[in-house]
């Protein structure tokens, strides 16, 4: 279970990194800048929660 959560988290980060690099062109960021900053804040929040969950479940 912990391993699948870890792999899931790694997969999300990989996809986001690829997407961000692809979209990191100045002319495209304009309208989506606010959306992406909020989106990344949400993702970091999600990542912390997933890490917290996996740590909590492994200590049981």
PDB file of C-alpha atoms in Angstrom:
ATOM      1  CA  UNK A   1       0.000   0.000   0.000  1.00  0.00           C
ATOM      2  CA  UNK A   2       2.734   2.464   0.973  1.00  0.00           C
ATOM      3  CA  UNK A   3       4.690   1.632  -2.156  1.00  0.00           C
ATOM      4  CA  UNK A   4       1.702   2.298  -4.425  1.00  0.00           C
ATOM      5  CA  UNK A   5       1.105   5.670  -2.748  1.00  0.00           C
ATOM      6  CA  UNK A   6       4.778   6.541  -3.192  1.00  0.00           C
ATOM      7  CA  UNK A   7       4.752   5.516  -6.864  1.00  0.00           C
ATOM      8  CA  UNK A   8       1.519   7.439  -7.403  1.00  0.00           C
ATOM      9  CA  UNK A   9       3.081  10.553  -5.852  1.00  0.00           C
ATOM     10  CA  UNK A  10       6.218  10.202  -7.963  1.00  0.00           C
ATOM     11  CA  UNK A  11       4.120   9.747 -11.093  1.00  0.00           C
ATOM     12  CA  UNK A  12       2.119  12.906 -10.381  1.00  0.00           C
ATOM     13  CA  UNK A  13       5.280  14.942  -9.844  1.00  0.00           C
ATOM     14  CA  UNK A  14       6.789  13.635 -13.069  1.00  0.00           C
ATOM     15  CA  UNK A  15       3.716  14.501 -15.136  1.00  0.00           C
ATOM     16  CA  UNK A  16       3.447  17.957 -13.580  1.00  0.00           C
ATOM     17  CA  UNK A  17       7.127  18.642 -14.239  1.00  0.00           C
ATOM     18  CA  UNK A  18       6.781  17.659 -17.895  1.00  0.00           C
ATOM     19  CA  UNK A  19       3.619  19.739 -18.324  1.00  0.00           C
ATOM     20  CA  UNK A  20       5.172  22.730 -16.590  1.00  0.00           C
ATOM     21  CA  UNK A  21       8.284  22.606 -18.778  1.00  0.00           C
ATOM     22  CA  UNK A  22       6.098  22.329 -21.857  1.00  0.00           C
ATOM     23  CA  UNK A  23       3.979  25.307 -20.806  1.00  0.00           C
ATOM     24  CA  UNK A  24       6.855  27.396 -19.486  1.00  0.00           C
ATOM     25  CA  UNK A  25       6.876  29.638 -22.544  1.00  0.00           C
ATOM     26  CA  UNK A  26       6.393  33.340 -21.733  1.00  0.00           C
ATOM     27  CA  UNK A  27       3.620  33.863 -24.268  1.00  0.00           C
ATOM     28  CA  UNK A  28       1.570  30.962 -22.858  1.00  0.00           C
ATOM     29  CA  UNK A  29       1.988  31.656 -19.141  1.00  0.00           C
ATOM     30  CA  UNK A  30       0.112  35.005 -19.167  1.00  0.00           C
ATOM     31  CA  UNK A  31      -3.486  33.904 -18.736  1.00  0.00           C
ATOM     32  CA  UNK A  32      -2.694  30.669 -16.946  1.00  0.00           C
ATOM     33  CA  UNK A  33      -0.092  32.045 -14.514  1.00  0.00           C
ATOM     34  CA  UNK A  34      -2.594  32.552 -11.714  1.00  0.00           C
ATOM     35  CA  UNK A  35      -4.219  29.189 -12.355  1.00  0.00           C
ATOM     36  CA  UNK A  36      -0.896  27.364 -12.321  1.00  0.00           C
ATOM     37  CA  UNK A  37       0.364  29.040  -9.142  1.00  0.00           C
ATOM     38  CA  UNK A  38      -2.853  27.970  -7.398  1.00  0.00           C
ATOM     39  CA  UNK A  39      -2.601  24.538  -8.977  1.00  0.00           C
ATOM     40  CA  UNK A  40       0.973  24.059  -7.740  1.00  0.00           C
ATOM     41  CA  UNK A  41      -0.003  25.214  -4.259  1.00  0.00           C
ATOM     42  CA  UNK A  42      -2.762  22.601  -4.297  1.00  0.00           C
ATOM     43  CA  UNK A  43      -0.339  19.931  -5.524  1.00  0.00           C
ATOM     44  CA  UNK A  44       2.230  20.677  -2.838  1.00  0.00           C
ATOM     45  CA  UNK A  45      -0.585  20.509  -0.278  1.00  0.00           C
ATOM     46  CA  UNK A  46      -1.695  17.182  -1.753  1.00  0.00           C
ATOM     47  CA  UNK A  47       1.873  15.858  -1.745  1.00  0.00           C
ATOM     48  CA  UNK A  48       2.336  16.766   1.923  1.00  0.00           C
ATOM     49  CA  UNK A  49      -0.928  15.032   2.778  1.00  0.00           C
ATOM     50  CA  UNK A  50       0.054  11.908   0.841  1.00  0.00           C
ATOM     51  CA  UNK A  51       3.431  11.840   2.557  1.00  0.00           C
ATOM     52  CA  UNK A  52       1.770  12.340   5.938  1.00  0.00           C
ATOM     53  CA  UNK A  53      -0.659   9.538   5.161  1.00  0.00           C
ATOM     54  CA  UNK A  54       2.054   7.110   4.084  1.00  0.00           C
ATOM     55  CA  UNK A  55       4.150   7.938   7.163  1.00  0.00           C
ATOM     56  CA  UNK A  56       1.144   7.476   9.448  1.00  0.00           C
ATOM     57  CA  UNK A  57       0.145   4.162   7.894  1.00  0.00           C
ATOM     58  CA  UNK A  58       3.695   2.793   7.965  1.00  0.00           C
ATOM     59  CA  UNK A  59       4.053   3.561  11.687  1.00  0.00           C
ATOM     60  CA  UNK A  60       0.970   1.459  12.526  1.00  0.00           C
TER      61      UNK A  60
END
